[in-house]
Coordinates of C-alpha atoms in Angstrom, one line a residue:
Chain A
M1 CA 107.1 86.4 104.7
T2 CA 105.3 84.4 107.7
T3 CA 103.0 81.9 107.1
D4 CA 100.4 82.4 110.0
A5 CA 96.6 83.1 109.6
L6 CA 96.5 86.7 109.7
S7 CA 99.4 88.0 107.0
G8 CA 97.9 85.4 104.6
G9 CA 98.8 82.4 105.0
T10 CA 97.9 78.9 103.9
E11 CA 96.2 77.6 107.3
D12 CA 93.1 75.8 107.6
G13 CA 90.0 77.5 107.7
W14 CA 90.7 80.2 104.8
R15 CA 88.3 79.9 102.2
R16 CA 89.5 81.2 98.4
I17 CA 87.1 82.7 96.0
S18 CA 85.1 81.2 92.9
T19 CA 87.8 79.4 90.5
R20 CA 85.7 80.8 87.6
V21 CA 87.2 84.2 88.5
P22 CA 90.4 84.0 86.3
R23 CA 88.1 83.3 83.5
L24 CA 86.0 86.1 83.9
R25 CA 88.8 88.4 84.7
L26 CA 90.3 87.1 81.0
V27 CA 86.6 87.5 79.4
Q28 CA 86.8 91.4 81.1
L29 CA 90.1 91.7 80.0
L30 CA 89.3 90.9 76.0
V31 CA 86.0 92.6 76.1
L32 CA 87.0 95.9 78.2
A33 CA 90.7 96.7 77.5
V34 CA 92.0 94.7 74.0
P35 CA 89.4 96.0 71.8
P36 CA 90.5 99.5 71.1
F37 CA 94.4 98.1 70.8
A38 CA 92.9 95.6 68.4
A39 CA 91.0 98.2 66.3
L40 CA 94.4 100.3 66.3
A41 CA 96.3 97.3 64.9
L42 CA 93.2 96.5 62.5
G43 CA 92.9 99.9 61.0
L44 CA 96.9 100.1 60.5
G45 CA 97.0 96.9 58.6
V46 CA 93.8 97.9 56.2
A47 CA 95.9 101.5 56.0
G48 CA 98.9 99.7 54.7
A49 CA 101.2 100.3 57.5
L50 CA 101.8 96.8 57.8
P51 CA 104.8 96.9 60.1
A52 CA 103.4 99.0 62.4
A53 CA 100.3 97.0 62.9
L54 CA 102.4 94.0 63.6
V55 CA 104.3 95.9 66.6
V56 CA 100.7 97.2 67.9
A57 CA 99.7 93.8 67.6
V58 CA 102.5 92.2 69.3
L59 CA 102.6 94.8 72.0
T60 CA 99.1 94.7 72.9
A61 CA 99.5 91.2 73.2
G62 CA 102.2 91.1 75.8
L63 CA 100.8 93.6 77.6
A64 CA 97.3 91.7 77.7
G65 CA 99.3 88.7 79.0
M66 CA 101.3 90.5 81.4
T67 CA 98.0 92.2 82.6
Y68 CA 96.5 88.6 82.8
R69 CA 99.4 87.0 84.9
F70 CA 98.6 90.1 87.5
L71 CA 95.3 89.5 87.8
L72 CA 95.8 85.9 88.0
A73 CA 98.3 86.5 90.9
R74 CA 95.4 88.8 92.3
Y75 CA 93.0 86.3 92.5
R76 CA 95.6 84.0 94.2
A77 CA 95.9 86.3 97.1
W78 CA 92.1 86.5 97.9
G79 CA 90.7 84.9 100.8
Y80 CA 88.6 84.8 103.8
H81 CA 88.1 83.2 106.9
E82 CA 85.3 83.4 109.4
R83 CA 86.2 83.2 113.1
E84 CA 84.6 82.7 115.9
D85 CA 83.9 86.5 116.6
D86 CA 85.4 88.2 113.4
L87 CA 85.6 87.9 109.5
L88 CA 89.4 88.5 108.2
V89 CA 90.0 89.3 104.8
R90 CA 92.9 89.4 102.9
R91 CA 93.8 90.6 99.5
G92 CA 96.1 92.1 97.3
C93 CA 99.6 91.1 95.7
L94 CA 101.5 94.5 95.3
I95 CA 100.0 96.3 98.5
R96 CA 99.0 93.3 100.5
R97 CA 96.3 93.7 103.1
V98 CA 94.5 91.8 105.9
S99 CA 91.4 93.1 107.0
V100 CA 89.5 91.8 110.6
V101 CA 85.9 93.1 111.3
P102 CA 84.3 91.9 113.9
Y103 CA 80.8 90.7 113.3
G104 CA 79.5 92.7 116.2
R105 CA 80.6 96.1 114.4
M106 CA 78.5 94.9 110.9
Q107 CA 76.0 97.8 110.3
F108 CA 75.0 96.0 106.9
V109 CA 76.2 94.0 103.9
D110 CA 75.6 94.2 100.4
V111 CA 75.6 91.5 97.8
V112 CA 76.2 92.9 94.2
A113 CA 76.8 91.9 91.0
G114 CA 77.9 93.7 88.1
P115 CA 77.0 92.2 84.5
F116 CA 80.0 90.2 83.6
E117 CA 79.9 88.8 87.6
R118 CA 76.2 87.9 87.2
S119 CA 77.0 86.4 83.6
F120 CA 79.4 84.0 85.5
G121 CA 77.1 83.3 88.7
L122 CA 79.1 85.3 90.5
A123 CA 78.6 87.8 93.3
T124 CA 80.3 90.4 95.5
V125 CA 80.1 90.6 99.3
R126 CA 80.7 94.3 100.9
L127 CA 80.8 94.6 104.4
H128 CA 79.9 98.1 106.0
T129 CA 80.9 99.3 109.6
A130 CA 80.4 102.9 111.0
A131 CA 84.2 103.7 109.6
A132 CA 84.3 104.7 106.5
A133 CA 87.9 103.4 106.3
T134 CA 86.7 99.9 106.5
D135 CA 87.2 98.5 103.1
A136 CA 86.1 94.7 103.8
R137 CA 84.6 93.2 100.6
I138 CA 84.6 89.8 99.0
P139 CA 84.2 89.4 94.9
G140 CA 83.9 86.7 93.2
L141 CA 81.7 84.3 95.0
D142 CA 79.7 81.6 94.3
Q143 CA 76.3 83.4 94.3
A144 CA 75.1 80.4 96.6
E145 CA 78.0 81.1 98.9
A146 CA 77.5 85.0 98.5
T147 CA 74.1 84.3 99.9
R148 CA 75.0 82.1 102.6
L149 CA 77.7 84.4 103.8
R150 CA 75.7 87.4 103.8
D151 CA 72.9 85.5 105.8
R152 CA 75.5 83.8 108.1
L153 CA 77.2 87.3 108.8
A154 CA 73.7 89.4 109.0
A155 CA 72.9 86.6 111.4
L156 CA 76.1 87.0 113.9
G157 CA 75.7 90.8 113.6
E158 CA 72.6 90.9 114.8
A159 CA 73.7 88.8 117.5
R160 CA 76.9 90.5 118.8
A161 CA 75.9 93.9 117.8
A162 CA 77.6 96.5 120.2
G163 CA 77.0 100.2 120.0
L164 CA 78.8 102.8 119.0
Chain B
M1 CA 57.9 130.5 126.0
S2 CA 56.7 129.0 123.0
P3 CA 53.3 128.8 122.4
P4 CA 51.8 125.3 123.0
A5 CA 50.1 123.4 120.1
T6 CA 47.7 120.3 120.2
D7 CA 48.8 117.1 121.6
G8 CA 52.2 118.0 123.1
W9 CA 53.5 119.3 119.9
V10 CA 55.2 122.9 120.4
R11 CA 56.0 125.3 117.9
L12 CA 59.5 127.0 117.9
H13 CA 59.3 130.6 119.2
P14 CA 57.1 133.2 117.8
L15 CA 60.5 135.5 116.8
S16 CA 62.3 132.8 115.1
P17 CA 60.8 134.6 111.5
V18 CA 62.4 137.5 112.4
L19 CA 65.8 136.2 113.0
R20 CA 65.7 133.7 109.9
G21 CA 64.3 136.8 107.6
G22 CA 66.7 139.5 109.2
R23 CA 69.4 137.6 107.6
L24 CA 67.8 138.4 104.4
V25 CA 67.2 142.1 105.3
I26 CA 70.8 143.3 105.4
P27 CA 71.9 142.0 101.9
A28 CA 68.8 143.1 100.1
V29 CA 69.6 146.6 101.5
L30 CA 72.9 146.2 100.3
V31 CA 72.1 145.2 97.0
T32 CA 69.4 148.3 96.9
A33 CA 71.7 150.6 98.4
Q34 CA 74.6 149.5 95.5
A35 CA 71.9 149.8 92.7
T36 CA 70.4 153.2 94.0
A37 CA 73.8 154.9 94.1
R38 CA 74.4 153.9 90.6
G39 CA 71.2 156.1 89.7
G40 CA 68.1 154.6 87.8
S41 CA 64.6 154.7 88.7
T42 CA 64.7 154.7 92.5
G43 CA 60.7 153.9 93.0
V44 CA 61.4 150.9 91.0
R45 CA 64.4 149.5 92.9
L46 CA 62.3 150.4 96.1
A47 CA 59.5 148.4 94.6
V48 CA 61.5 145.3 94.0
F49 CA 63.7 145.6 97.5
T50 CA 59.9 146.0 99.4
A51 CA 58.7 142.5 97.1
L52 CA 62.0 140.8 97.9
V53 CA 61.5 141.3 101.8
T54 CA 57.9 140.8 102.1
F55 CA 58.0 137.8 99.9
G56 CA 61.5 136.6 102.5
A57 CA 59.3 137.3 105.5
V58 CA 56.0 135.3 104.0
A59 CA 58.2 132.3 103.4
A60 CA 59.8 132.6 107.3
I61 CA 56.9 132.8 109.1
V62 CA 55.0 130.1 106.5
S63 CA 58.0 127.7 107.5
W64 CA 57.3 128.8 111.6
L65 CA 53.7 128.4 111.4
V66 CA 54.3 124.7 109.6
T67 CA 57.4 123.8 111.8
R68 CA 56.5 121.8 115.2
W69 CA 58.3 119.2 117.5
R70 CA 58.3 117.1 120.2
V71 CA 59.7 115.0 123.0
D72 CA 58.2 111.4 122.7
G73 CA 59.4 108.6 124.9
G74 CA 63.0 108.1 123.9
T75 CA 62.6 110.3 120.5
L76 CA 62.3 113.7 119.1
R77 CA 60.0 114.5 116.2
I78 CA 60.6 117.4 114.1
E79 CA 58.0 117.8 111.4
T80 CA 58.5 121.2 108.9
G81 CA 57.6 122.0 105.4
L82 CA 54.7 123.3 103.7
V83 CA 54.4 121.3 100.3
R84 CA 56.7 118.4 100.9
R85 CA 56.0 117.6 104.7
D86 CA 59.2 116.4 106.2
S87 CA 58.8 114.4 109.6
R88 CA 61.7 113.3 111.2
Q89 CA 62.4 110.9 114.4
I90 CA 65.5 111.1 116.2
P91 CA 66.3 108.4 118.7
L92 CA 67.8 109.9 121.5
S93 CA 70.0 106.8 122.3
R94 CA 72.1 107.9 119.1
L95 CA 72.5 111.3 120.0
Q96 CA 76.4 112.1 119.9
A97 CA 76.3 115.6 120.7
V98 CA 73.9 118.8 121.1
D99 CA 74.8 122.1 120.5
I100 CA 73.1 125.6 121.6
V101 CA 74.2 128.4 119.2
R102 CA 73.5 131.6 119.7
P103 CA 73.9 134.2 116.8
L104 CA 74.6 137.6 117.4
L105 CA 70.9 139.0 116.8
G106 CA 69.6 135.6 118.3
R107 CA 71.6 137.2 121.4
V108 CA 70.0 140.6 121.2
L109 CA 66.5 138.9 121.0
G110 CA 67.1 136.4 123.8
L111 CA 66.8 133.0 121.3
S112 CA 68.8 130.2 120.8
E113 CA 69.1 127.2 117.9
L114 CA 69.6 123.9 119.1
R115 CA 71.7 121.4 117.1
L116 CA 71.7 117.4 117.6
R117 CA 74.1 115.7 116.1
L118 CA 73.3 112.1 115.4
A119 CA 75.8 109.0 114.3
G120 CA 75.3 107.9 110.5
S121 CA 72.9 110.6 109.5
H122 CA 73.0 111.6 106.2
H123 CA 71.0 114.6 106.5
G124 CA 73.2 116.8 108.7
D125 CA 72.4 117.9 112.1
A126 CA 68.8 117.9 113.5
R127 CA 68.3 121.6 114.1
L128 CA 65.6 123.3 116.2
A129 CA 65.8 127.4 115.2
Y130 CA 64.9 129.0 117.4
L131 CA 63.9 128.2 121.2
A132 CA 63.8 130.9 123.6
E133 CA 67.3 131.1 125.9
G134 CA 65.8 129.6 128.8
S135 CA 63.7 126.6 127.3
A136 CA 66.9 126.0 124.9
E137 CA 68.6 125.3 127.9
I138 CA 66.1 123.4 129.4
L139 CA 65.4 120.9 126.6
R140 CA 69.0 120.4 126.2
A141 CA 69.3 118.7 129.5
R142 CA 65.8 116.6 128.9
L143 CA 67.4 115.5 125.9
L144 CA 70.7 114.3 127.3
A145 CA 68.8 113.0 130.3
L146 CA 67.2 110.9 127.6
A147 CA 70.1 110.0 126.1
H148 CA 71.9 108.7 129.0
G149 CA 68.3 106.5 130.1
L150 CA 67.1 108.6 132.9
A151 CA 64.0 110.2 134.0
E152 CA 63.4 113.2 131.7
E153 CA 62.6 115.7 134.6
T154 CA 66.0 114.9 135.5
P155 CA 67.5 118.6 136.1
A156 CA 70.9 119.8 134.3
P157 CA 73.9 118.7 136.7
A158 CA 76.3 120.9 138.3
E159 CA 79.1 121.4 136.1
L160 CA 82.9 121.6 137.0
P161 CA 85.2 124.2 135.1
L162 CA 88.4 122.4 133.6
F163 CA 89.8 124.9 131.1
H164 CA 89.3 128.4 129.9
L165 CA 91.3 129.9 127.4
P166 CA 93.1 133.4 127.9
A167 CA 92.2 135.5 125.4
P168 CA 96.4 137.0 125.0
R169 CA 97.2 133.3 124.2
L170 CA 94.5 132.8 121.1
L171 CA 95.9 135.7 119.6
A172 CA 99.5 134.9 120.2
S173 CA 98.9 131.3 119.1
T174 CA 97.0 132.5 115.9
A175 CA 99.9 134.6 115.4
L176 CA 102.5 131.9 115.5
S177 CA 99.9 129.3 113.9
A178 CA 100.4 128.4 109.7
L179 CA 97.7 131.3 109.3
G180 CA 99.6 134.1 111.2
L181 CA 102.9 133.5 109.4
T182 CA 101.3 133.4 106.0
G183 CA 99.8 136.6 106.8
A184 CA 103.0 138.0 108.0
A185 CA 104.8 136.4 105.0
L186 CA 102.3 137.9 102.9
V187 CA 102.2 141.6 104.2
V188 CA 106.0 141.4 104.0
V189 CA 105.7 140.3 100.0
A190 CA 103.2 142.9 99.4
V191 CA 104.8 145.8 100.9
T192 CA 108.0 145.0 99.1
V193 CA 106.3 145.0 95.7
V194 CA 103.9 147.7 96.4
T195 CA 107.0 149.9 96.8
I196 CA 108.7 148.6 93.9
S197 CA 105.5 149.4 91.9
P198 CA 102.4 150.7 93.8
P199 CA 99.6 149.9 91.0
A200 CA 100.4 146.2 92.0
A201 CA 98.3 146.9 95.5
G202 CA 95.1 145.4 93.9
A203 CA 96.7 142.0 93.5
F204 CA 97.2 141.6 97.1
L205 CA 93.5 142.8 97.9
A206 CA 91.8 139.1 97.5
P207 CA 94.3 137.1 99.4
V208 CA 94.6 139.6 102.6
V209 CA 90.6 139.4 102.8
G210 CA 90.6 135.7 102.4
L211 CA 93.2 135.4 105.2
W212 CA 91.2 138.1 107.4
V213 CA 88.0 136.2 107.0
T214 CA 89.5 132.7 107.9
A215 CA 91.5 134.4 110.9
W216 CA 88.6 136.2 112.1
R217 CA 86.1 133.2 111.7
R218 CA 89.1 131.1 113.8
L219 CA 88.9 133.9 116.4
N220 CA 85.2 134.5 116.7
S221 CA 84.6 130.6 117.2
E222 CA 87.5 130.3 119.7
F223 CA 87.2 133.3 121.8
D224 CA 86.6 133.2 125.6
F225 CA 87.0 129.1 125.1
A226 CA 86.2 127.3 128.1
V227 CA 85.4 123.6 128.9
A228 CA 83.5 122.3 132.0
E229 CA 82.6 118.7 133.2
A230 CA 79.6 117.7 134.3
P231 CA 78.1 114.4 134.7
D232 CA 76.1 114.3 131.6
G233 CA 79.1 115.1 129.0
L234 CA 81.7 117.6 128.6
R235 CA 80.5 121.2 128.1
L236 CA 82.8 123.3 125.2
R237 CA 81.6 127.3 125.3
A238 CA 82.8 129.4 123.1
G239 CA 82.6 132.9 120.9
L240 CA 82.9 136.6 120.5
L241 CA 79.9 137.5 118.2
E242 CA 78.2 134.1 117.9
T243 CA 78.3 131.7 120.9
R244 CA 78.3 128.5 120.9
A245 CA 77.7 125.8 123.9
E246 CA 78.5 122.0 123.0
T247 CA 78.1 119.1 124.9
I248 CA 79.7 115.6 124.2
P249 CA 78.3 113.0 126.1
Y250 CA 80.3 110.6 127.7
G251 CA 81.5 107.6 126.2
R252 CA 81.0 109.3 122.1
V253 CA 84.7 110.4 122.0
Q254 CA 86.0 108.0 119.3
A255 CA 89.4 109.5 119.0
V256 CA 91.5 112.2 120.5
R257 CA 94.6 114.3 118.5
I258 CA 97.2 116.2 120.1
S259 CA 98.9 118.3 117.7
E260 CA 101.8 120.3 117.9
P261 CA 103.1 122.4 115.2
L262 CA 106.9 123.4 114.7
V263 CA 106.6 126.6 116.1
W264 CA 104.3 126.0 119.1
R265 CA 106.7 123.6 120.2
A266 CA 109.1 126.3 121.1
A267 CA 106.4 128.1 123.0
G268 CA 105.5 124.7 124.8
W269 CA 101.7 125.1 123.3
C270 CA 99.4 122.4 121.5
R271 CA 95.9 121.8 120.8
V272 CA 93.5 118.9 121.3
E273 CA 90.5 117.9 119.2
V274 CA 88.3 115.5 119.8
D275 CA 86.5 112.8 117.3
V276 CA 83.1 112.2 117.8
A277 CA 81.0 109.7 115.1
G278 CA 79.4 111.2 112.3
Q279 CA 78.9 110.7 108.4
G280 CA 81.5 112.3 106.3
Q281 CA 79.8 114.6 104.3
V282 CA 78.1 117.7 105.4
R283 CA 75.2 119.6 104.3
R284 CA 77.3 122.3 102.2
G285 CA 77.0 126.0 103.5
D286 CA 77.1 124.8 107.2
Q287 CA 80.1 126.6 108.3
E288 CA 80.5 124.8 110.9
G289 CA 79.8 121.4 109.3
R290 CA 83.3 122.2 107.7
R291 CA 85.0 121.8 110.9
V292 CA 85.4 117.9 111.0
T293 CA 86.9 117.8 114.6
R294 CA 86.0 119.8 117.0
A295 CA 89.1 121.2 119.6
L296 CA 88.8 120.4 123.1
M297 CA 91.5 123.1 123.7
P298 CA 92.4 125.2 121.1
V299 CA 95.8 126.1 122.5
G300 CA 97.8 125.3 125.7
S301 CA 100.5 123.7 127.5
R302 CA 100.8 119.9 127.0
D303 CA 100.0 119.3 130.9
Q304 CA 96.9 121.0 130.4
A305 CA 96.2 119.0 126.9
L306 CA 97.2 115.6 129.2
G307 CA 94.4 116.7 132.0
L308 CA 92.0 117.0 129.4
V309 CA 92.7 113.8 127.9
S310 CA 92.2 112.0 131.0
R311 CA 89.0 113.6 131.6
V312 CA 87.8 111.9 128.4
M313 CA 89.5 108.6 128.7
P314 CA 90.1 108.2 132.8
W315 CA 92.7 105.8 132.4
P316 CA 96.5 106.2 132.1
L317 CA 97.7 106.5 128.5
P318 CA 99.9 103.2 127.2
A319 CA 103.8 103.8 126.7
S320 CA 104.8 103.6 123.1
T321 CA 107.9 101.9 121.2
R322 CA 109.7 102.8 118.5
P323 CA 109.5 101.0 115.1
P324 CA 112.9 99.4 113.6
R325 CA 115.4 101.7 112.3
R326 CA 115.1 100.6 108.8
A327 CA 111.9 102.3 108.7
R328 CA 113.4 105.3 108.5
L329 CA 114.2 104.3 104.7
K330 CA 110.6 104.2 103.8
S331 CA 109.3 107.3 106.2
P332 CA 112.7 109.4 106.1
L333 CA 110.6 112.6 107.7
R334 CA 108.2 111.1 109.7
Y335 CA 110.4 108.6 111.3
H336 CA 111.1 111.5 113.7
F337 CA 108.7 111.3 115.7
L338 CA 106.8 107.7 114.6
A339 CA 105.9 105.9 118.0
A340 CA 103.1 103.7 118.8
G341 CA 101.8 101.7 121.6
F342 CA 98.6 100.0 123.2
D343 CA 97.2 98.5 126.3
G344 CA 93.9 96.9 127.3
R345 CA 92.0 100.2 127.0
A346 CA 93.9 102.2 124.5
A347 CA 96.0 102.6 121.5
I348 CA 98.4 105.8 121.1
T349 CA 100.2 106.5 118.1
Q350 CA 102.7 109.3 116.9
S351 CA 103.7 110.9 113.9
G352 CA 104.4 114.2 111.8
R353 CA 107.7 115.9 111.5
V354 CA 106.8 119.5 111.2
C355 CA 103.2 119.1 113.3
R356 CA 103.7 116.4 115.6
A357 CA 100.4 114.6 115.9
T358 CA 99.5 112.1 118.9
D359 CA 96.3 110.1 119.0
V360 CA 94.7 108.0 121.1
V361 CA 91.9 105.7 120.1
P362 CA 90.0 103.8 122.8
L363 CA 90.1 100.1 121.9
A364 CA 86.7 99.6 122.6
K365 CA 85.5 102.3 119.6
V366 CA 87.3 100.3 117.2
Q367 CA 85.5 99.4 114.0
S368 CA 88.1 97.2 112.2
I369 CA 91.9 96.3 111.9
R370 CA 93.7 96.8 108.6
W371 CA 97.1 95.2 108.3
V372 CA 99.0 97.1 105.2
Q373 CA 102.3 96.3 103.5
G374 CA 103.3 98.1 100.4
P375 CA 106.0 96.5 97.9
L376 CA 108.4 99.0 100.1
Q377 CA 107.6 97.8 103.3
R378 CA 107.8 94.0 102.1
R379 CA 111.4 94.3 101.1
L380 CA 112.6 96.1 104.3
R381 CA 110.1 93.8 106.6
L382 CA 107.5 96.0 107.7
A383 CA 103.9 96.5 107.9
T384 CA 101.3 99.2 109.0
L385 CA 98.5 98.5 111.3
H386 CA 95.2 100.9 111.1
L387 CA 92.6 101.1 113.9
D388 CA 89.5 102.6 112.1
T389 CA 87.0 104.0 113.8
A390 CA 83.8 105.8 113.8
G391 CA 85.1 109.2 113.9
R392 CA 85.3 111.4 111.1
N393 CA 88.8 111.8 110.3
V394 CA 91.3 110.6 113.1
H395 CA 92.2 106.9 113.3
A396 CA 95.0 105.4 114.9
V397 CA 98.1 104.3 112.3
L398 CA 100.3 102.1 114.1
R399 CA 102.9 102.6 111.1
D400 CA 106.2 100.7 109.8
R401 CA 106.3 98.5 112.5
D402 CA 108.5 95.5 112.2
A403 CA 106.5 92.5 109.9
A404 CA 106.4 90.1 112.9
E405 CA 105.5 92.2 115.8
A406 CA 102.4 93.6 113.3
D407 CA 101.6 90.3 113.0
W408 CA 101.5 89.6 116.9
M409 CA 100.3 93.1 117.6
M410 CA 97.3 92.4 115.1
R411 CA 96.4 88.9 117.0
Q412 CA 96.5 90.7 120.3
L413 CA 94.5 93.9 119.1
T414 CA 91.9 91.7 117.8
D415 CA 92.0 90.1 121.5
L416 CA 92.0 93.5 123.5
C417 CA 89.2 94.9 121.1
R418 CA 86.9 92.0 121.8
A419 CA 87.6 92.6 125.3
A420 CA 87.2 96.1 125.6
R421 CA 83.7 95.9 123.4
R422 CA 82.5 93.5 126.3
R423 CA 83.5 95.4 129.1

């Protein structure tokens, strides 16, 4: 693949999301996805089906490891680039996407933080244009960075607003 | 004329409650007639019927009494509601289209409804139902003049007819459309099955009625279709029983689609639709709202289509190029017509196998650009570019381009869109 600014390279100006995101994803994985399988393994163990319990436990560990590796790859793919007239957002490792959102087209900017993100001091910035298909969002930003980005985008959007 | 109220506030036409209530009378009569036919105490049923109609009439009259509107500088204000007061302010600079709708009963009484389409409105269209026919047209001219930033008293400009749809062609094209062909197939199947076992006829009642209703709705909404050009916008007129006159102000068109279904291609016909900004979700129960794009030409020749498109987008269409041959592996069917191109003003894309669709998007209307590459595309060194617009469902997709070319196109389009926006 090419390594230029648009299709997701390593050129200057690209910013990454917070380095705490891998830990956030690990916690989400362990809290949200693993417990039912762990409970199943434990239940089988208590019931006396020890081989089955071991198989379930090994499978769960393996799947969780693979999912975590996938989440890590996704984390590495995220990036954004504030250019003079537009914001670039790149994401995805299986399906790769790069969005270009001109500042003048932004209708409003959201900052959202779910309970997990909040406990890590992170937030998601979401951009909205008049087009429903625009899907520019940046998760896992430090709350200070998220606020800075929101204020900057809002100011730039106001300065360059273009009519429909 | 509408009776004037205080301080420039105007009420709707006094016959509006008749028209609103009138819609209730027919179902009420039907229900009562059916109930009476089954027998039972006629007196009680009549009392219920009277109560229903009276309630409907009172509700319609109260609704008329509490509804008023006024034009206030650059905004239209509509106040309505007895218990929950609802006051809407409509900034006319954001007006996307104006429709005048005349239901059958309205035509008899000389009333029409004015509908205003707005961008980003979650409440659906703003309506003034009903106004006297003449005053609806005067008000439309006034609102459009304000929307264009002209003086309020600017008279409605003269118009130039561009296209008229002859009834035989509408009928022929409907018969040859997916709808008509499904209907024909259904009739063949029904006749065969009924010949073999007559009692099965009942099973075909529902689909036949459904098809007939759809076909009727289409004929009713596209009958006598005419497009005219006026300095304040494109005028679209159509209708058999209920007539609609729509006006799309210039510069509000987000995208144009020319579609050519398989059977129509043999006859050299195509359909032109324009996409206007608006929210995707529309109030439920609004028949017209479900039509997400509006036809600019229900059916016509390709030359007529290109003529109309050149009126909406007054510049030559850009040339398009084909994606590389290896794209056939990713889009085996679609590859047949796949092409895309752009210049400084617009992007054009072509796709489809059974129904060929050509989309044109002015670069000045592009909201965001997306570059997408799936796993298969990555193996084939392909990528797809999306140009998103505020339209409801048409947006340009430059599909399966060579990856390096897609990168180049993305950079080009980013700059061209910026320039087009500032022009």
